[in-house]
CSV table of C-alpha atoms and ligand atoms in Angstrom, one decimal:
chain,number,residue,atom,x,y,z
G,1427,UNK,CA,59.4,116.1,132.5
G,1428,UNK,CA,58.7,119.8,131.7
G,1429,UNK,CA,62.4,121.0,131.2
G,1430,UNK,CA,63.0,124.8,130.2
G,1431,UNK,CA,66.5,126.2,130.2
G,1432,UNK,CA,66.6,130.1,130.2
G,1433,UNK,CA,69.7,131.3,127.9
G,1434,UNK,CA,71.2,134.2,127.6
G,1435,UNK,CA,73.0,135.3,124.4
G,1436,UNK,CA,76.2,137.4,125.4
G,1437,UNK,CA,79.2,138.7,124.0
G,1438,UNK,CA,82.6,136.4,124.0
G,1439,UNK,CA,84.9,138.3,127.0
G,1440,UNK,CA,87.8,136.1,125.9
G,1441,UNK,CA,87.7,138.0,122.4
G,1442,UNK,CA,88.4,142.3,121.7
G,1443,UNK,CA,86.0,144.3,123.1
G,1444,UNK,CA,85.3,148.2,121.7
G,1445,UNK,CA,83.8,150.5,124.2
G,1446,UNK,CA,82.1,153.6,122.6
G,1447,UNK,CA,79.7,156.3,124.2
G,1448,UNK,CA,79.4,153.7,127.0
G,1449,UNK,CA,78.3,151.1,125.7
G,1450,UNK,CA,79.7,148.0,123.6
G,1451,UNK,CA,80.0,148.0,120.1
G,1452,UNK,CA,78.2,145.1,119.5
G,1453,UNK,CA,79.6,145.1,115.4
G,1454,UNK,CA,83.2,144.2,116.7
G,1455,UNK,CA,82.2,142.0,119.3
G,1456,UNK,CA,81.5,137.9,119.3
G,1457,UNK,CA,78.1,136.6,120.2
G,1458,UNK,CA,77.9,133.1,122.3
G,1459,UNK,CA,75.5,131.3,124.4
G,1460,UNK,CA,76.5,132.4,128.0
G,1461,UNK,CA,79.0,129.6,129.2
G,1462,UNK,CA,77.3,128.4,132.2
G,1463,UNK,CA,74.0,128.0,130.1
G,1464,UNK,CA,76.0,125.8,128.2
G,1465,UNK,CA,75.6,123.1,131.2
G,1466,UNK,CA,71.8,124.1,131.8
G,1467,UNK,CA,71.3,123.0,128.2
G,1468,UNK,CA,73.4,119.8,128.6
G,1469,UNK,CA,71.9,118.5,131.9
G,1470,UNK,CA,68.4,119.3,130.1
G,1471,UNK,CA,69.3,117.8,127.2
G,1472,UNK,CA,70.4,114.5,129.9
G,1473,UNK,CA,67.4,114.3,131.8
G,1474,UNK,CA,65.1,114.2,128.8
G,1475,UNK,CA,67.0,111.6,127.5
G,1476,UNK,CA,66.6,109.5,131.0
G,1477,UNK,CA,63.0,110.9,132.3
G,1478,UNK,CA,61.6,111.7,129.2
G,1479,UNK,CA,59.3,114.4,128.8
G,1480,UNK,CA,60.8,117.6,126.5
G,1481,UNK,CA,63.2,120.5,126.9
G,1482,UNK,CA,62.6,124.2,125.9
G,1483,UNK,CA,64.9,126.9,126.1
G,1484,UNK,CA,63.7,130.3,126.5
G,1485,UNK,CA,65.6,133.9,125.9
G,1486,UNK,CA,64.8,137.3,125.7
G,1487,UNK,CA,66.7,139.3,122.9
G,1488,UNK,CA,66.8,141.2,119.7
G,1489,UNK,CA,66.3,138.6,116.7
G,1490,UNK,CA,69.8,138.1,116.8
G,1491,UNK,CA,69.2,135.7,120.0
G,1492,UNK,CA,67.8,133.3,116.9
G,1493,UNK,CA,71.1,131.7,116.6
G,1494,UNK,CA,72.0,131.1,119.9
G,1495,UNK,CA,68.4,129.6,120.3
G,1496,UNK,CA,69.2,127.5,117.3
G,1497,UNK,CA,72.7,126.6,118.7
G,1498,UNK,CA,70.8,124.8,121.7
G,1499,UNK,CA,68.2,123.4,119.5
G,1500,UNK,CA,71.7,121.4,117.9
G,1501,UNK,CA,72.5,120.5,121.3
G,1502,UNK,CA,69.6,118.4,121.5
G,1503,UNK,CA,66.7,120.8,123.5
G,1504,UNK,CA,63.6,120.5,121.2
G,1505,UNK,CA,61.7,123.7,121.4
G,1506,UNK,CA,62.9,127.7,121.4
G,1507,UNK,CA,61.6,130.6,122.6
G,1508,UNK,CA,62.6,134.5,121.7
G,1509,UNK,CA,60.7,136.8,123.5
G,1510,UNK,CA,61.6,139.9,121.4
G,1511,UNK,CA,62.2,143.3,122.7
G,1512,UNK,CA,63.7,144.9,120.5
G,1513,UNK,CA,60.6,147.2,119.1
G,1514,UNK,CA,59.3,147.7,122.9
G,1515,UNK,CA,62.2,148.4,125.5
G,1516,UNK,CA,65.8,150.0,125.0
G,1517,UNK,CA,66.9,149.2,128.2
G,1518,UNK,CA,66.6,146.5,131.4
G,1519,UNK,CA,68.2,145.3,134.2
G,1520,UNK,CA,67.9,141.7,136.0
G,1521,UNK,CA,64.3,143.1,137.2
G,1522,UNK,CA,63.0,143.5,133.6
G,1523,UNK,CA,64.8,140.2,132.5
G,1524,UNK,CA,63.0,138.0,135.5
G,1525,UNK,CA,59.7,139.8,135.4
G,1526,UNK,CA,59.4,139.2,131.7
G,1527,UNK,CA,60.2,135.5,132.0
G,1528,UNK,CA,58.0,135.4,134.9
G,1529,UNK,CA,55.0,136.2,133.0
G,1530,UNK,CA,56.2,133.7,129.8
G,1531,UNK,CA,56.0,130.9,132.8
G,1532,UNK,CA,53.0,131.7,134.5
G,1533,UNK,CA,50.8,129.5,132.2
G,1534,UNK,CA,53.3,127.0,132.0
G,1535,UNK,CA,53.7,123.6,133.8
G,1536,UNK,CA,57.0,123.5,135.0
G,1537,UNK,CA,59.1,120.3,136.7
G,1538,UNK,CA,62.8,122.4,136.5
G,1539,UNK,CA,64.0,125.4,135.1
G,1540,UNK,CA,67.4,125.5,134.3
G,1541,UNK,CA,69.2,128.6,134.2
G,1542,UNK,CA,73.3,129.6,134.5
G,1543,UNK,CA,75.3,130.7,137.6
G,1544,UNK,CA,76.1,133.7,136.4
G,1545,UNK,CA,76.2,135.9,133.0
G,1546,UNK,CA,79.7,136.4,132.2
G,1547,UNK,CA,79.0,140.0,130.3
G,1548,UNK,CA,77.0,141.7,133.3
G,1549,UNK,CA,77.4,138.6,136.0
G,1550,UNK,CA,74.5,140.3,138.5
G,1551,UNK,CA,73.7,136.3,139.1
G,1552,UNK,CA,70.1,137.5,139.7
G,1553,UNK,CA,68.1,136.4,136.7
G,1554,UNK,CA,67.9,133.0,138.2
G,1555,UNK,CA,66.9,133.6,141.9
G,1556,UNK,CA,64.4,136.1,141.1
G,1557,UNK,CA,62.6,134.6,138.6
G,1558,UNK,CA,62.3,131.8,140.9
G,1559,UNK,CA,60.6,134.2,143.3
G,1560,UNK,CA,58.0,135.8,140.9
G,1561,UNK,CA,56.9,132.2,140.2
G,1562,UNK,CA,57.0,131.1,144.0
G,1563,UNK,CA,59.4,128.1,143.3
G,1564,UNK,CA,62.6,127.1,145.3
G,1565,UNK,CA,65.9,128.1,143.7
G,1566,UNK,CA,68.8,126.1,144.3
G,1567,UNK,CA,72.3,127.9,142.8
G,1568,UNK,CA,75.8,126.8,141.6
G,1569,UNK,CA,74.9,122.8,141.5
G,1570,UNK,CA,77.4,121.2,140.8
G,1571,UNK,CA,75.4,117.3,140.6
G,1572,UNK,CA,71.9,116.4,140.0
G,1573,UNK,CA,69.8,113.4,140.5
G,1574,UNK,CA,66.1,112.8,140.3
G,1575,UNK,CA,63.8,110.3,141.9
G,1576,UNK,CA,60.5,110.8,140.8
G,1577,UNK,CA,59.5,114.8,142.5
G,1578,UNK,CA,62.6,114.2,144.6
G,1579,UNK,CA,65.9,116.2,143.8
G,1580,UNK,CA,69.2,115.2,145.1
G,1581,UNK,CA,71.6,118.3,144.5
G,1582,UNK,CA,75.1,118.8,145.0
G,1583,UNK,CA,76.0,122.7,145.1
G,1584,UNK,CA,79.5,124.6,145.2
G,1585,UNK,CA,79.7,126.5,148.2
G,1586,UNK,CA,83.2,128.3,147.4
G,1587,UNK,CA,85.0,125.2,147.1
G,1588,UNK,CA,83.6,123.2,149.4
G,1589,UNK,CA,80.4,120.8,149.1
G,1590,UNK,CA,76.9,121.4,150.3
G,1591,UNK,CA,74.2,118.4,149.6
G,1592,UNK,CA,70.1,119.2,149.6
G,1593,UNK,CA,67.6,117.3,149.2
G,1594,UNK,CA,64.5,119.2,147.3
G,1595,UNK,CA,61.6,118.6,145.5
G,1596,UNK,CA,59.7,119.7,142.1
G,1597,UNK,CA,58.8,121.7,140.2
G,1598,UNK,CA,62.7,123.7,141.3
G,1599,UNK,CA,64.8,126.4,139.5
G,1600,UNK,CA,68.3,125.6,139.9
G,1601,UNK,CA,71.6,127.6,138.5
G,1602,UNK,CA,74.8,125.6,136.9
G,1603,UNK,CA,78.4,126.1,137.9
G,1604,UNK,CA,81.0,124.6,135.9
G,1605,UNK,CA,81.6,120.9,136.3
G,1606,UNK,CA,78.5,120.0,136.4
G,1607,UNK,CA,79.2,118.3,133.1
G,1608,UNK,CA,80.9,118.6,130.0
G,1609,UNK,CA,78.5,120.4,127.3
G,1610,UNK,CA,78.9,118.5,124.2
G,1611,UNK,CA,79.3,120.5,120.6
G,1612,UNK,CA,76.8,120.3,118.7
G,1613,UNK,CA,77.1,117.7,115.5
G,1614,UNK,CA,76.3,118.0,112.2
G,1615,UNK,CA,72.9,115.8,112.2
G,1616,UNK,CA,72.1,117.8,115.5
G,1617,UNK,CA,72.6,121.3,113.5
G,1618,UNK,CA,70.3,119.7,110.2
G,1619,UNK,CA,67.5,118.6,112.5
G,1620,UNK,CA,68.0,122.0,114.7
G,1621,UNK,CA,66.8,123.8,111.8
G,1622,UNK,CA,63.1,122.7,111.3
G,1623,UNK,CA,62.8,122.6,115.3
G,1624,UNK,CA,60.1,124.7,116.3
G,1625,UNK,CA,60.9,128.6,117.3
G,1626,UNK,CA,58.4,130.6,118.7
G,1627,UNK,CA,58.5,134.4,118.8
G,1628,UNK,CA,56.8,136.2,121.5
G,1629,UNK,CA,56.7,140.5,122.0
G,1630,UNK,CA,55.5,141.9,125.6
G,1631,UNK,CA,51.8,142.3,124.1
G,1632,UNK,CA,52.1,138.5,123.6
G,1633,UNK,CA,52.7,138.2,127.4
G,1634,UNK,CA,50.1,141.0,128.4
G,1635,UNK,CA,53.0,143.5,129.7
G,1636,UNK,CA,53.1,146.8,128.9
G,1637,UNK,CA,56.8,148.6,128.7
G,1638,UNK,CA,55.8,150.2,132.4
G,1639,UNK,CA,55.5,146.7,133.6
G,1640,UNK,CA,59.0,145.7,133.6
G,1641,UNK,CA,60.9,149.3,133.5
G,1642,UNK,CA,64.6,148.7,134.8
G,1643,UNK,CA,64.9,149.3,138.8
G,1644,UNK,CA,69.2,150.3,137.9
G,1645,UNK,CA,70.7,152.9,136.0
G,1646,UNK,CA,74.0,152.0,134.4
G,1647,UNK,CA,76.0,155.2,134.6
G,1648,UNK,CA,78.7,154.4,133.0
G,1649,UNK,CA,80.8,151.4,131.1
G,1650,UNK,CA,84.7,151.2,131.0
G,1651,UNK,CA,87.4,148.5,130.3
G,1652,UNK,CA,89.9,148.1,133.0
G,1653,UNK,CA,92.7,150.0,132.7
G,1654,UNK,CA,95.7,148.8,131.0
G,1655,UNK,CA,98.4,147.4,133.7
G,1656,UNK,CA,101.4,149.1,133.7
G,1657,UNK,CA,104.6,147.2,133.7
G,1658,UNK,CA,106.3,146.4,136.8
G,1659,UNK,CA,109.3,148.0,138.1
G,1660,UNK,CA,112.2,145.8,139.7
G,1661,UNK,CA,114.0,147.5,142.7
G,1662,UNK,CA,118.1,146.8,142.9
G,1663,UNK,CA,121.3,147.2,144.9
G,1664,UNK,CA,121.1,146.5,148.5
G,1665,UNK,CA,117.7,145.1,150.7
G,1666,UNK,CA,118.2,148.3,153.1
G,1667,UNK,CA,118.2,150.7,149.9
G,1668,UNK,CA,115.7,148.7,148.3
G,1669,UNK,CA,113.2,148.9,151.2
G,1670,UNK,CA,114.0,152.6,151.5
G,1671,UNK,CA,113.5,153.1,148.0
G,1672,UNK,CA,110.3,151.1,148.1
G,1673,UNK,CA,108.7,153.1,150.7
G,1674,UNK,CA,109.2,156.6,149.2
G,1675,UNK,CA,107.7,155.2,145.9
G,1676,UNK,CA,104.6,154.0,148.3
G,1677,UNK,CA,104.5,157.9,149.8
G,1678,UNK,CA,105.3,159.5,146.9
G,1679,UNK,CA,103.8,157.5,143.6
G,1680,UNK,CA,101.8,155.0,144.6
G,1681,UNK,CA,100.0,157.4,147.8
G,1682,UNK,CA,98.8,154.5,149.8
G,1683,UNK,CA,100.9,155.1,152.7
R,2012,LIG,C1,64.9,144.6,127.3
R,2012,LIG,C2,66.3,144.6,127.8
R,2012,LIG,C3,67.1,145.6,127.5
R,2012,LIG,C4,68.4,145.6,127.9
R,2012,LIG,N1,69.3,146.6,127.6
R,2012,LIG,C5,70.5,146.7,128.1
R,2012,LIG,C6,71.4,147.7,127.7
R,2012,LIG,O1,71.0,148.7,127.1
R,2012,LIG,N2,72.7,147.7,128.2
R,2012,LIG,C7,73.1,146.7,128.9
R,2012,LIG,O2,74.3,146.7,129.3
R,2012,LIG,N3,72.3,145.6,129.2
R,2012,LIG,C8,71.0,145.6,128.8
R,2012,LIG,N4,70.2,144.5,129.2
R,2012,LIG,C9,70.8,143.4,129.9
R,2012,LIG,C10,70.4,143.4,131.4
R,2012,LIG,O3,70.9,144.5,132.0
R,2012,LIG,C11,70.9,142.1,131.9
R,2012,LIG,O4,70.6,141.0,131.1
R,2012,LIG,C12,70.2,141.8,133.2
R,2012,LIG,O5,70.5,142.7,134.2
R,2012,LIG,C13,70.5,140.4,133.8
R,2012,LIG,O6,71.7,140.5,134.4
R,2012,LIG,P1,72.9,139.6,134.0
R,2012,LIG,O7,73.1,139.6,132.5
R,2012,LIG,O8,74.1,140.0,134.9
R,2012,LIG,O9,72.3,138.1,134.3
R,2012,LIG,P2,72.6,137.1,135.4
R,2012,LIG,O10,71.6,137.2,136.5
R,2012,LIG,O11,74.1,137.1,135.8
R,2012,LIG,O12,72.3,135.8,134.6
R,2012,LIG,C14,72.2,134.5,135.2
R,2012,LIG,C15,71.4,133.6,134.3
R,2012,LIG,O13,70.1,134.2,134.1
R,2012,LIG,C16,69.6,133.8,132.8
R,2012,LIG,N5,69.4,135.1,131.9
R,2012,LIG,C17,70.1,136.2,132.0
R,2012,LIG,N6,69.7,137.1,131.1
R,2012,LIG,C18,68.8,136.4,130.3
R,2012,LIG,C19,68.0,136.7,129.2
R,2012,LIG,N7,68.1,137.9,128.6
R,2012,LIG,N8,67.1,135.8,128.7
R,2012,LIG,C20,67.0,134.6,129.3
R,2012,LIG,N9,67.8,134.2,130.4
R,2012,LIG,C21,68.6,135.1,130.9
R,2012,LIG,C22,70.7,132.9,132.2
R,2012,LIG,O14,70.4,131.6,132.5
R,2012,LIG,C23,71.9,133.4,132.9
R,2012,LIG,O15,73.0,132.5,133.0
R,2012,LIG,C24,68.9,144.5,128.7
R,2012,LIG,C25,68.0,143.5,129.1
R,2012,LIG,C26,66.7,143.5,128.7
R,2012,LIG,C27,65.8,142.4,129.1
């Protein structure tokens, strides 16, 4: 099988982040794979193992993206792919993300392309979808179970907490929501071997774009943290002065009634 997972290098939410001049210092902040490509690695990494065939994953990035590509090459995926931007484009939105994969894959054979639910830095959930489009494959999202029968897909998806089950065919592009399994740390051996696994590095003349090609439809406009709760206040004495006391603070403080 012709696996490719695309990955997305992001920066760790659980850890500080520094806002300045709208945008995030990237210096201060901690670079992972994006969590939910974590699973599309994993079940490519599974299927190759039971169908055969070979697993590529694909991200576009500055060259900084080289470790996270390498991280997935120690998970057990045998081929990377950086498409550089980083001398041609300063900014992009999920349009300039799935148009540029769009073009890597039209030469490509393709059986499934993995990609994650959503980013967790900018979480549009569109990269998937609408690369699926430009290729003119069928997308199935948050899949929570996957089994395949030759060209025939069985897929479980997450449909807000309840169960939805389709049956499909290849070549598909589907997106991972957690629990779709448990993506293994990579080991020692897989790190050693990782290293002198093949990483190719591709810039937009590589894929016959020009920067006007895949300019961003969306402007950010601005970039903020949320702002810092404030503690709670407890009310006392009676319930009567309580609610009275809570209403003016509703009128006068809080203005919502
Ligand atoms: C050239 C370029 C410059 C950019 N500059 C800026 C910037 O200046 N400021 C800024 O805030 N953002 C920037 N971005 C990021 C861009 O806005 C988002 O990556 C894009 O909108 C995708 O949305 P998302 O991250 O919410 O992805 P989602 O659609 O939520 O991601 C879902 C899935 O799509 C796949 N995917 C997403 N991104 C990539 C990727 N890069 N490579 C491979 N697979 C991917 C992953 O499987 C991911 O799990 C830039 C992107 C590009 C390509």
């Amino acid at each position: 099988m012709n696996l490719f997972v695309i990955l997305k290098r992001t920066f760790d939410t659980e850890e500080k982040i520094v806002i300045q001049d709208g945008k995030i210092v990237e210096e201060s902040a901690e670079f992972i794979i994006n969590p939910y490509d974590d699973y599309a690695v994993e079940e490519a990494v599974q299927l190759r193992d039971k169908h055969g065939g070979e697993v590529t994953v694909v991200t576009i990035g500055e060259e900084e993206a080289a470790k996270e590509l390498r991280t997935a090459l120690a998970m057990g995926a045998d081929k990377a792919v950086l498409i550089n931007t980083e001398d041609d484009l300063e900014d992009g939105d999920a349009y300039t993300t799935a148009k540029i994969l769009s073009e890597y894959f039209k030469d490509k054979e393709v059986d499934l392309i993995l990609a994650g639910n959503v980013a967790i830095d900018e979480g549009s959930g569109q990269v998937g979808p609408r690369l699926a489009e430009f290729i003119g494959i069928p997308y199935i999202t948050t899949i929570t179970n996957l089994e395949i029968e030759g060209t025939q897909a069985t897929i479980n998806r997450d449909v807000e907490g309840d169960e939805e089950i389709i049956e499909t065919s290849l070549p598909l592009l589907i997106t991972a929501q957690q629990g779709l399994n448990e993506p293994r740390y990579p080991s020692l051996p897989g790190i050693m071997k990782a290293k002198k696994k093949p990483l190719e590095e591709l810039e937009l003349d590589d894929l016959d774009l020009e920067e006007e090609d895949v300019e961003a439809k969306t402007k950010t406009i601005e970039v903020y943290l949320p702002l810092e709760k404030q503690a709670g206040r407890v009310l006392e004495g009676e319930v009567s002065v309580q609610v009275n006391e809570l209403v003016s603070l509703l009128q006068k403080e809080a203005k919502v009634i």
